[in-house]
Coordinates of C-alpha atoms and ligand atoms in Angstrom, one line a residue:
M1020 CA 71.2 80.8 108.2
R1021 CA 73.0 81.5 105.3
K1022 CA 76.3 83.7 105.2
K1023 CA 77.7 85.2 101.9
V1024 CA 81.6 86.1 101.5
D1025 CA 84.6 86.8 99.5
F1026 CA 87.0 84.5 101.2
L1027 CA 86.4 81.1 102.8
V1028 CA 89.0 80.2 105.0
I1029 CA 88.8 76.4 106.9
G1030 CA 90.9 76.0 109.8
S1031 CA 92.6 77.7 112.2
G1032 CA 96.6 77.0 111.8
I1033 CA 99.4 78.2 110.3
A1034 CA 98.3 77.6 106.6
G1035 CA 94.4 79.0 107.5
L1036 CA 95.8 82.0 109.5
S1037 CA 98.6 82.9 107.0
Y1038 CA 96.1 83.1 103.7
A1039 CA 93.4 84.6 106.0
L1040 CA 95.5 87.9 106.6
K1041 CA 96.8 87.8 102.4
V1042 CA 93.1 87.5 101.2
A1043 CA 91.8 90.1 104.1
E1044 CA 93.6 92.4 102.1
H1045 CA 90.9 91.9 98.8
G1046 CA 87.9 91.4 100.6
T1047 CA 85.4 90.1 103.2
V1048 CA 86.7 86.4 104.9
C1049 CA 85.2 84.6 107.3
L1050 CA 87.6 81.7 108.9
V1051 CA 86.1 79.0 110.3
T1052 CA 87.3 76.5 112.8
K1053 CA 85.9 73.2 114.8
T1054 CA 87.1 74.4 118.1
R1055 CA 88.7 77.0 119.5
A1056 CA 91.0 78.5 117.3
K1057 CA 93.8 78.1 118.8
E1058 CA 93.9 74.4 118.8
T1059 CA 95.5 73.3 116.2
A1060 CA 98.5 71.2 115.1
T1061 CA 100.3 74.1 114.3
R1062 CA 100.5 75.2 118.3
Y1063 CA 102.1 72.0 119.4
A1064 CA 104.8 71.9 116.6
Q1065 CA 108.1 71.2 118.8
G1066 CA 110.9 71.6 116.5
G1067 CA 110.7 74.3 114.4
I1068 CA 111.0 75.9 110.9
A1069 CA 113.5 74.7 108.7
T1070 CA 114.8 77.7 106.7
V1071 CA 118.0 78.5 104.9
M1072 CA 119.4 81.6 106.7
Y1073 CA 123.2 81.5 106.5
T1074 CA 126.3 80.2 104.7
P1075 CA 127.3 77.5 104.4
D1076 CA 123.8 76.6 104.0
T1077 CA 122.6 77.0 100.7
Y1078 CA 119.1 76.1 98.8
E1079 CA 121.0 73.5 96.9
K1080 CA 121.7 71.1 99.7
H1081 CA 118.4 72.1 101.5
I1082 CA 117.0 71.1 98.6
H1083 CA 119.0 68.0 97.9
D1084 CA 117.8 66.7 101.4
T1085 CA 114.4 66.8 100.9
M1086 CA 114.7 65.0 97.7
V1087 CA 117.0 62.5 99.5
A1088 CA 114.8 61.8 102.6
G1089 CA 111.3 61.8 99.7
D1090 CA 113.2 59.2 98.5
Y1091 CA 113.5 60.8 94.9
L1092 CA 109.6 60.6 94.9
S1093 CA 109.4 64.9 95.6
N1094 CA 108.0 66.9 92.5
E1095 CA 111.7 68.7 92.0
K1096 CA 110.1 72.0 90.8
I1097 CA 108.0 71.9 94.1
V1098 CA 110.7 71.3 95.7
R1099 CA 112.9 74.0 94.6
I1100 CA 109.6 76.5 94.7
T1101 CA 109.3 76.1 98.1
I1102 CA 112.4 76.1 99.3
T1103 CA 113.7 79.1 97.4
E1104 CA 111.3 81.1 98.5
S1105 CA 110.5 80.2 102.6
T1106 CA 113.1 82.2 103.7
E1107 CA 111.5 85.4 102.4
R1108 CA 108.0 84.1 103.7
V1109 CA 109.9 82.9 107.7
K1110 CA 111.3 86.6 107.3
E1111 CA 107.3 87.9 106.8
L1112 CA 106.4 85.7 109.9
I1113 CA 109.2 87.2 112.0
A1114 CA 107.7 90.9 110.5
W1115 CA 104.4 89.9 111.8
G1116 CA 106.1 89.6 115.6
A1117 CA 106.9 85.8 115.5
E1118 CA 110.0 85.1 117.4
F1119 CA 113.1 82.5 117.3
D1120 CA 116.0 81.9 119.5
K1121 CA 118.8 83.8 119.0
E1122 CA 122.5 83.0 120.0
K1123 CA 124.3 86.0 122.1
S1124 CA 125.9 87.3 118.9
G1125 CA 122.3 87.8 117.6
K1126 CA 122.1 86.0 114.5
Y1127 CA 120.0 82.9 114.9
D1128 CA 120.1 79.6 117.0
L1129 CA 119.6 77.5 114.2
A1130 CA 119.2 73.7 115.4
K1131 CA 119.7 70.2 113.6
E1132 CA 117.2 67.3 112.9
G1133 CA 116.9 64.4 111.0
G1134 CA 118.1 63.9 107.2
H1135 CA 119.7 67.8 107.1
S1136 CA 122.8 68.0 106.7
E1137 CA 123.3 71.7 108.8
K1138 CA 121.7 74.0 110.7
R1139 CA 118.3 74.7 109.9
I1140 CA 115.9 74.7 112.2
L1141 CA 114.3 78.0 113.2
H1142 CA 112.9 77.7 116.4
Y1143 CA 111.2 79.0 119.9
K1144 CA 113.0 77.1 122.6
D1145 CA 110.8 73.8 122.5
Q1146 CA 107.7 75.5 121.9
T1147 CA 107.7 77.0 118.5
G1148 CA 104.0 76.1 117.3
E1149 CA 103.0 78.1 119.9
E1150 CA 104.7 81.6 119.2
I1151 CA 103.9 80.7 115.7
E1152 CA 100.1 80.5 116.5
Q1153 CA 99.6 82.8 119.0
T1154 CA 101.5 85.6 116.7
L1155 CA 99.5 84.6 113.6
L1156 CA 95.8 84.0 115.9
E1157 CA 96.5 87.6 117.2
R1158 CA 97.3 89.4 113.8
V1159 CA 93.8 87.8 112.4
T1160 CA 91.8 88.5 115.5
S1161 CA 92.4 92.3 115.2
H1162 CA 91.7 92.2 110.9
P1163 CA 89.1 94.4 110.3
N1164 CA 87.7 92.4 107.1
I1165 CA 88.5 88.3 109.1
E1166 CA 85.2 87.2 110.9
I1167 CA 86.6 84.2 113.3
L1168 CA 83.5 81.5 113.6
E1169 CA 85.1 79.0 116.6
N1170 CA 83.0 75.9 117.4
H1171 CA 81.7 75.3 113.3
F1172 CA 82.4 72.2 111.7
A1173 CA 82.7 72.6 108.4
I1174 CA 80.8 69.2 106.9
D1175 CA 81.1 69.3 103.5
I1176 CA 82.5 71.9 100.5
I1177 CA 78.9 72.6 98.0
T1178 CA 79.5 71.8 94.3
Q1179 CA 77.0 71.4 91.5
H1180 CA 76.2 68.0 92.7
H1181 CA 73.5 70.1 95.5
L1182 CA 72.6 71.8 92.4
G1183 CA 71.1 68.1 91.3
K1184 CA 73.9 67.6 88.6
E1185 CA 75.4 64.9 88.1
V1186 CA 79.2 64.9 89.4
T1187 CA 81.5 61.4 89.0
R1188 CA 85.3 61.1 88.8
R1189 CA 85.1 62.1 85.4
T1190 CA 83.3 65.2 85.5
K1191 CA 85.7 67.8 84.3
E1192 CA 84.8 71.5 85.7
I1193 CA 83.9 70.6 88.9
Q1194 CA 83.0 74.2 91.1
C1195 CA 83.2 74.7 94.7
Y1196 CA 80.4 77.0 96.2
G1197 CA 81.6 77.0 99.8
A1198 CA 80.3 75.1 102.2
Y1199 CA 77.7 73.8 104.6
V1200 CA 79.3 74.4 108.6
L1201 CA 77.5 72.7 111.9
N1202 CA 77.2 75.6 114.3
L1203 CA 78.3 73.4 117.3
Q1204 CA 76.8 76.0 119.5
N1205 CA 73.1 76.0 118.5
N1206 CA 73.5 72.4 116.4
T1207 CA 71.9 74.4 112.9
I1208 CA 74.0 74.1 109.8
L1209 CA 74.9 77.3 108.2
T1210 CA 75.5 77.5 104.0
I1211 CA 78.6 79.7 103.7
L1212 CA 78.3 80.7 99.8
A1213 CA 82.1 82.3 99.0
R1214 CA 83.4 83.0 96.2
T1215 CA 86.7 81.1 96.5
T1216 CA 87.7 78.6 99.5
L1217 CA 90.8 77.1 101.3
L1218 CA 90.9 74.1 103.0
S1219 CA 93.6 74.2 105.5
T1220 CA 92.4 71.1 107.5
G1221 CA 95.2 69.8 109.1
G1222 CA 96.1 65.9 109.0
A1223 CA 94.7 62.8 110.0
G1224 CA 96.2 61.4 112.7
N1225 CA 93.8 60.2 115.1
V1226 CA 93.2 57.5 112.3
Y1227 CA 95.8 55.8 114.2
G1228 CA 95.9 54.1 117.8
I1229 CA 98.8 56.2 119.0
T1230 CA 99.5 59.6 117.4
T1231 CA 100.9 63.0 118.3
N1232 CA 98.4 64.9 117.0
P1233 CA 95.6 66.8 118.7
E1234 CA 92.2 65.7 118.8
I1235 CA 91.1 67.8 115.8
A1236 CA 93.0 66.2 113.0
T1237 CA 90.4 64.2 111.5
G1238 CA 91.1 64.2 107.6
D1239 CA 87.9 66.5 107.5
G1240 CA 89.7 68.0 104.4
V1241 CA 90.9 65.4 102.4
A1242 CA 87.5 63.4 103.0
M1243 CA 85.2 65.9 101.8
V1244 CA 87.2 66.9 98.8
Y1245 CA 87.4 62.9 98.1
R1246 CA 83.6 62.6 98.3
A1247 CA 83.5 65.8 96.3
K1248 CA 85.4 63.7 93.5
G1249 CA 87.9 65.7 93.8
R1250 CA 91.9 64.3 93.4
V1251 CA 93.6 63.3 96.5
R1252 CA 97.4 61.3 96.4
D1253 CA 100.0 60.1 98.3
M1254 CA 98.3 59.1 100.9
E1255 CA 100.3 55.2 101.4
F1256 CA 102.9 58.0 102.9
F1257 CA 101.7 58.7 106.4
Q1258 CA 104.2 59.1 108.7
F1259 CA 105.4 58.0 112.0
H1260 CA 107.5 60.3 114.1
P1261 CA 110.0 57.9 115.9
T1262 CA 110.2 59.1 119.5
A1263 CA 106.8 60.3 120.9
L1264 CA 107.1 60.3 125.2
Y1265 CA 105.9 56.1 125.8
H1266 CA 103.2 57.0 128.5
P1267 CA 99.9 54.5 126.9
A1268 CA 97.8 56.8 129.6
E1269 CA 97.8 59.7 127.3
R1270 CA 96.2 60.8 124.1
P1271 CA 97.6 62.7 122.1
A1272 CA 100.8 61.0 122.9
F1273 CA 103.2 63.8 123.6
L1274 CA 106.2 64.3 121.4
I1275 CA 109.7 65.0 122.3
T1276 CA 111.3 66.5 119.7
E1277 CA 113.8 65.3 117.0
A1278 CA 116.1 68.5 117.8
L1279 CA 117.0 66.7 120.7
R1280 CA 118.4 64.2 118.9
G1281 CA 120.2 67.2 116.9
F1282 CA 121.4 68.1 120.3
G1283 CA 122.9 64.7 121.2
G1284 CA 120.5 62.8 122.4
L1285 CA 120.8 59.1 121.4
L1286 CA 118.7 55.9 120.8
K1287 CA 119.4 53.1 122.9
N1288 CA 117.5 50.0 124.1
R1289 CA 116.5 49.2 127.8
Q1290 CA 120.0 47.5 128.1
G1291 CA 121.8 51.4 127.4
V1292 CA 123.2 50.1 124.3
E1293 CA 123.2 52.0 120.8
F1294 CA 121.6 50.9 118.2
M1295 CA 121.0 52.7 115.5
Y1296 CA 124.4 52.5 113.6
K1297 CA 123.1 48.4 112.7
Y1298 CA 120.6 50.3 110.3
D1299 CA 122.5 53.6 109.2
K1300 CA 125.2 55.2 108.7
R1301 CA 124.0 58.5 110.3
G1302 CA 123.0 56.9 113.8
S1303 CA 120.0 58.5 115.6
L1304 CA 119.9 61.5 113.6
A1305 CA 118.7 59.4 110.0
P1306 CA 115.9 60.4 108.4
R1307 CA 112.4 59.5 110.2
D1308 CA 111.6 56.6 108.1
V1309 CA 114.5 54.6 108.3
V1310 CA 114.6 55.8 112.7
A1311 CA 110.8 54.4 113.2
R1312 CA 111.5 51.6 111.1
A1313 CA 114.5 50.8 113.1
I1314 CA 112.8 50.9 116.3
D1315 CA 109.7 49.2 115.5
N1316 CA 112.3 46.5 114.7
E1317 CA 113.8 46.9 117.9
M1318 CA 111.0 46.5 120.0
K1319 CA 109.4 43.3 117.9
I1320 CA 113.1 41.9 118.8
S1321 CA 113.6 42.6 122.1
G1322 CA 109.5 42.3 123.0
D1323 CA 109.7 45.5 124.7
D1324 CA 107.4 48.6 124.4
C1325 CA 109.5 51.5 124.0
V1326 CA 113.1 52.2 123.6
Y1327 CA 114.6 54.4 125.0
L1328 CA 116.4 58.4 124.3
D1329 CA 119.3 58.9 126.4
C1330 CA 119.9 62.8 127.2
R1331 CA 122.2 61.7 130.5
H1332 CA 125.9 62.6 128.9
L1333 CA 124.6 66.2 127.7
D1334 CA 124.9 70.0 129.7
K1335 CA 122.3 69.3 131.9
I1336 CA 121.9 73.4 132.2
Q1337 CA 121.6 73.5 128.5
L1338 CA 119.5 70.8 128.1
V1339 CA 117.0 72.2 130.4
N1340 CA 117.3 75.8 128.6
H1341 CA 116.4 74.5 125.5
F1342 CA 113.7 72.1 125.8
P1343 CA 112.2 73.3 129.2
N1344 CA 108.9 72.1 127.5
I1345 CA 110.1 68.5 127.6
Y1346 CA 111.8 68.4 131.0
A1347 CA 108.6 69.7 132.5
K1348 CA 106.0 66.7 131.0
C1349 CA 108.8 64.2 131.9
L1350 CA 109.5 65.3 135.4
S1351 CA 105.5 65.4 136.0
I1352 CA 105.2 62.0 135.4
G1353 CA 108.5 60.5 137.4
I1354 CA 111.2 61.1 134.7
N1355 CA 114.0 63.2 135.4
I1356 CA 116.1 63.9 132.2
N1357 CA 118.6 64.3 133.3
N1358 CA 119.5 61.3 135.1
E1359 CA 116.8 59.0 133.5
M1360 CA 116.6 57.7 129.7
I1361 CA 113.5 58.8 128.3
P1362 CA 111.0 55.9 127.0
V1363 CA 110.4 56.6 123.5
N1364 CA 108.1 54.7 120.6
P1365 CA 106.8 55.9 117.4
A1366 CA 103.4 57.4 116.5
A1367 CA 101.8 58.3 113.7
H1368 CA 102.6 61.8 112.8
Y1369 CA 101.9 63.6 109.5
M1370 CA 99.7 63.0 106.5
C1371 CA 102.4 63.3 103.6
G1372 CA 99.8 62.8 101.2
G1373 CA 96.8 64.6 101.1
I1374 CA 94.9 67.2 98.4
S1375 CA 96.1 67.4 95.4
V1376 CA 96.9 70.5 94.7
D1377 CA 99.4 72.7 91.8
E1378 CA 102.3 75.1 92.4
W1379 CA 99.6 78.0 93.7
G1380 CA 97.6 75.7 95.8
R1381 CA 95.0 74.4 93.4
S1382 CA 93.1 71.9 93.8
S1383 CA 91.3 69.8 91.0
I1384 CA 87.7 71.5 91.9
R1385 CA 87.6 75.1 90.3
N1386 CA 87.8 77.7 93.3
L1387 CA 88.6 75.4 95.9
Y1388 CA 92.6 76.1 97.2
A1389 CA 94.2 73.6 99.8
S1390 CA 96.9 74.3 101.8
G1391 CA 99.3 73.1 104.9
E1392 CA 99.0 69.5 105.7
C1393 CA 95.7 68.5 104.4
A1394 CA 97.2 69.6 100.9
A1395 CA 99.7 67.5 98.7
T1396 CA 101.4 69.3 97.2
G1397 CA 104.5 67.2 95.7
L1398 CA 107.2 68.8 98.1
H1399 CA 107.1 65.5 101.0
G1400 CA 107.3 63.0 97.9
A1401 CA 107.1 59.6 99.9
N1402 CA 108.6 61.1 103.5
R1403 CA 108.9 64.6 105.0
L1404 CA 111.9 66.0 105.6
A1405 CA 111.5 66.9 109.7
S1406 CA 110.6 71.0 110.1
N1407 CA 109.7 71.1 106.4
S1408 CA 105.9 71.5 106.8
L1409 CA 105.5 74.9 108.4
L1410 CA 107.1 76.2 106.0
E1411 CA 105.2 74.5 103.0
S1412 CA 102.4 76.1 104.7
L1413 CA 103.8 79.8 104.3
V1414 CA 104.4 79.2 101.3
F1415 CA 101.2 77.7 99.3
S1416 CA 98.9 79.6 101.4
H1417 CA 101.3 82.6 99.9
R1418 CA 101.1 81.4 96.7
A1419 CA 97.3 80.4 97.1
S1420 CA 96.0 84.3 98.2
I1421 CA 98.0 85.5 94.8
D1422 CA 96.2 82.9 93.1
A1423 CA 92.5 83.6 94.7
A1424 CA 93.0 87.7 94.8
K1425 CA 93.9 87.4 91.5
Q1426 CA 90.1 85.3 90.5
L1427 CA 87.9 87.3 92.5
A1428 CA 86.8 89.7 89.6
T1429 CA 86.0 86.9 87.4
T1430 CA 83.8 84.9 90.4
A1431 CA 80.4 85.3 91.6
L1432 CA 78.3 84.1 94.2
C1433 CA 76.0 80.9 93.5
E1434 CA 72.9 82.2 95.0
E1435 CA 70.8 79.2 93.7
I1436 CA 71.8 77.0 96.4
P1437 CA 69.9 74.8 98.5
D1438 CA 70.0 74.9 102.6
W1439 CA 71.3 71.5 103.6
N1440 CA 68.2 69.2 104.1
D1441 CA 67.9 66.9 107.2
E1442 CA 64.9 65.4 106.9
G1443 CA 63.7 61.9 108.3
T1444 CA 66.6 62.4 110.6
V1445 CA 66.6 61.4 114.0
L1446 CA 68.7 62.0 117.4
N1447 CA 71.5 59.5 117.2
E1448 CA 71.5 58.2 121.1
E1449 CA 73.8 55.3 121.1
M1450 CA 77.4 57.4 121.0
I1451 CA 78.8 54.0 122.0
L1452 CA 78.4 52.7 118.4
I1453 CA 80.5 55.8 117.1
T1454 CA 83.0 55.6 120.0
Q1455 CA 83.2 51.7 119.5
S1456 CA 83.7 52.3 115.7
M1457 CA 86.3 54.3 115.8
K1458 CA 88.5 52.4 118.5
E1459 CA 87.9 49.6 115.9
L1460 CA 89.3 52.1 113.1
Q1461 CA 92.5 52.7 115.0
A1462 CA 93.2 49.4 115.9
V1463 CA 93.0 47.7 112.3
M1464 CA 95.3 51.4 111.3
T1465 CA 97.5 50.4 114.3
S1466 CA 97.6 46.4 113.8
Y1467 CA 97.6 46.1 109.8
V1468 CA 98.5 49.4 108.0
G1469 CA 101.6 50.7 110.2
I1470 CA 105.1 51.1 109.9
V1471 CA 105.6 47.9 108.1
R1472 CA 103.2 46.6 106.1
S1473 CA 102.5 43.6 103.5
N1474 CA 99.3 43.1 101.1
L1475 CA 98.1 40.2 103.4
R1476 CA 97.5 42.9 106.5
L1477 CA 96.5 45.3 104.1
N1478 CA 93.6 43.2 102.1
R1479 CA 92.7 42.5 105.7
A1480 CA 92.7 45.9 106.6
L1481 CA 90.0 47.2 104.3
K1482 CA 87.8 44.0 104.5
R1483 CA 87.4 44.7 108.7
L1484 CA 87.2 48.7 107.3
E1485 CA 84.3 47.9 104.8
I1486 CA 82.0 46.2 107.9
I1487 CA 83.1 49.7 109.7
Y1488 CA 82.0 51.7 106.3
H1489 CA 78.8 50.1 106.1
E1490 CA 77.6 49.9 109.4
T1491 CA 78.7 53.9 109.8
E1492 CA 77.0 55.0 106.3
D1493 CA 74.1 53.4 107.1
L1494 CA 74.1 54.9 111.4
Y1495 CA 75.0 58.7 109.2
Q1496 CA 72.1 58.3 106.9
K1497 CA 69.5 58.3 109.5
S1498 CA 71.0 60.3 112.4
V1499 CA 71.0 63.8 112.9
I1500 CA 74.1 65.3 112.2
T1501 CA 76.8 65.2 114.5
Q1502 CA 80.8 65.9 114.8
Q1503 CA 81.4 62.6 116.2
I1504 CA 80.2 61.3 113.3
C1505 CA 80.8 63.1 110.4
E1506 CA 84.5 62.7 111.8
L1507 CA 84.3 59.1 112.2
R1508 CA 83.0 59.0 108.2
N1509 CA 85.8 61.5 107.4
L1510 CA 88.4 58.8 109.1
I1511 CA 87.3 56.0 108.1
N1512 CA 87.5 57.4 104.5
I1513 CA 91.1 58.1 105.5
G1514 CA 92.1 54.3 106.7
Y1515 CA 90.8 53.4 102.9
L1516 CA 92.9 56.2 101.0
I1517 CA 95.5 55.0 102.9
I1518 CA 94.9 51.4 102.1
K1519 CA 94.1 51.9 98.7
A1520 CA 97.6 53.6 97.7
A1521 CA 99.3 51.4 99.9
L1522 CA 97.9 48.2 97.6
E1523 CA 98.9 50.5 94.7
R1524 CA 102.0 51.0 95.2
K1525 CA 104.3 47.7 94.3
E1526 CA 107.3 49.1 95.8
S1527 CA 108.8 49.8 99.2
I1528 CA 109.8 52.9 99.0
G1529 CA 110.2 56.0 101.8
L1530 CA 107.2 55.7 104.2
H1531 CA 105.8 52.6 102.4
Y1532 CA 107.4 49.5 103.7
S1533 CA 106.2 46.3 102.4
I1534 CA 108.1 42.6 103.0
D1535 CA 106.4 42.0 100.0
Y1536 CA 108.7 44.6 97.9
P1537 CA 112.2 45.0 98.7
R1538 CA 113.6 47.8 98.6
T1539 CA 114.2 48.9 94.6
R1540 CA 115.0 52.5 94.6
A1541 CA 118.7 52.7 96.3
N1542 CA 119.2 56.3 98.9
E1543 CA 122.0 57.5 98.0
F1544 CA 123.0 57.9 101.9
E1545 CA 121.8 54.2 103.1
V1546 CA 124.0 51.9 104.1
A1547 CA 124.4 48.9 101.8
D1548 CA 123.3 46.3 104.1
H1549 CA 120.6 48.6 105.4
P1550 CA 118.6 45.5 107.0
L1551 CA 114.6 46.6 106.6
Ligands
FAD1719 P1 96.6 72.6 112.0 O1 97.2 74.0 112.7 O2 96.1 71.3 112.6 O3 95.4 73.6 111.8 C1 94.2 72.7 111.1 C2 92.6 73.6 111.6 O4 91.7 72.6 110.6 C3 92.4 73.8 112.8 O5 91.8 74.8 113.5 C4 90.8 72.4 112.9 O6 90.2 73.6 114.0 C5 90.7 73.0 111.6 N1 89.8 72.3 110.7 C6 89.8 70.8 111.0 N2 89.2 70.1 110.2 C7 87.3 70.7 110.1 C8 86.3 70.8 110.4 N3 85.6 69.6 109.5 N4 85.4 72.1 110.0 C9 86.8 73.2 110.9 N5 87.7 73.2 111.1 C10 88.0 71.6 111.3 N6 106.2 70.5 111.6 C11 107.1 71.6 111.5 O7 107.0 71.8 110.0 N7 107.7 72.0 112.4 C12 107.4 71.0 113.7 O8 108.5 71.0 114.8 C13 106.3 70.1 113.9 N8 106.4 70.1 114.8 C14 105.1 69.0 115.1 C15 104.9 68.8 116.6 C16 103.6 67.9 116.7 C17 103.1 67.2 118.0 C18 102.8 68.0 115.9 C19 101.6 67.1 116.1 C20 103.0 68.4 114.8 C21 104.1 69.0 114.0 N9 104.6 69.5 112.8 C22 105.6 70.0 112.5 C23 103.9 69.0 112.0 C24 102.8 70.9 111.5 O9 102.9 71.0 113.1 C25 101.5 70.5 111.0 O10 102.0 69.7 109.5 C26 101.3 71.8 110.7 O11 101.5 72.3 112.1 C27 99.6 72.3 110.0 O12 99.3 73.2 109.9 P2 97.9 73.0 108.8 O13 97.6 74.6 109.1 O14 97.8 72.5 108.2 O15 96.9 72.6 110.3
SIN1720 C1 110.0 67.3 116.2 O1 110.4 68.2 116.4 O2 110.9 66.2 115.7 C2 109.1 67.4 114.9 C3 109.1 68.0 113.7 C4 108.7 68.2 112.3 O3 107.1 67.2 112.5 O4 108.4 68.7 111.8

């Protein structure tokens, strides 16, 4: 089966949907998504979307906070573009119908999160993502130029490699002609030929044992680009959210938003003693990398599996009004947050690295754009500032849509692309091989490539990953394609890229903390005697 479109979009989160809406004004759009369209990380976003709305906040303050959180590794030009264009993009989202909480005065009720020097997080209770996803999806679904293919899994992007030409990492002009996509309802592989393609496939939290990310977050876009010999960067910087609900029976881990700490929640140990000031003068609201490492250290000292978030001193009615979802979730497992501390521990949350793109969302592969969590624009540097990612998706999907629309007139479809060849493959009847390898991969990454790293642990991880890699490649070559084997293969690739980048970085900076390299860059706000 073949399909021809002007714009192919892979992914139905904020990045894919907001881009699709814009390019649909210039041509036909096919948007593929591997499960139901609404099942995205976007939908689970709690805290909100950071943007400068009122004085005394300024773009300069937001830029500064972003640079500090990123340990000054962010690209300042990209930070400026993102922050100064964000208010306009957020207003556009509001014009599309997204609602955010307001004060009685009619002004937006702005929240504060770790690392922000001002209140600037627009939110819809603690369900901001659901509100955004629903608003965008309604618009996209009713747009006459957009076709949505749910339950369609993108396997690989198509390049000249599929025309039998040699493509290496040194090839100058790699071109993207669309993607091979597995229809999960009838197990056939569709060849989608597109003039331009956007990858908006989200994150890869499932490479770790504990994650806040939904099942769809398996790093597919990044792995596709790496396989196609495109550029990927900053993969060593994987953000762990400090406060996921400690409830081991559940995957993904339920997030306890940082906004709850912004609202006054305090991190304490089992004895009810606050510990964050030992580590940073910003206490429970220090940036995530600092808080996650502090919690990791406290858990190592105490031997406990979690620490606690204490909200018992807060106004009970306001607490429930602001965080109804968290209140209900905790109550469902027997914790009344008005009277009891919430058990929390860190969980893999956000992939700062990804497909390397420029200020127009252009990847190193011609006619291939990337936006959202799968892309690395240079905004986050060594650590993402809380609630800066929904914003980044809006800004760069907008920019990519402008560039892609411009390219349309001069880009032709490549009709010679052959269909997918699966000759000689057989049905893999041993799913256990895949599920077991996935568990091994997650265990290796959690044990050796987590919050605190060392060269010894990273090299151990690499050796173990090589075994899983070879076993999986062998199985992949012989098996009829399934989503499960592709996702395992993609996550192994993500694990490899994280370890490789971590071994190459010979310093501790931002989210990459190695005991082999004492910190070399002083973060100007950190206390001098920071013990980590
Ligand atoms: P996603 O929303 O994850 O969408 C990815 C899409 O790609 C999905 O539709 C998926 O099905 C599709 N896809 C993936 N692979 C394939 C494939 N091979 N074939 C077809 N389709 C594919 N950020 C903030 O700024 N503020 C917050 O408050 C916030 N809270 C968060 C809370 C949680 C629990 C989580 C997990 C993240 C949070 N984040 C937050 C981060 C933010 O939600 C994400 O970075 C952002 O939503 C990513 O959007 P996206 O469009 O890039 O990807
Ligand atoms: C949160 O609500 O704490 C998550 C915000 C984010 O990941 O940006």
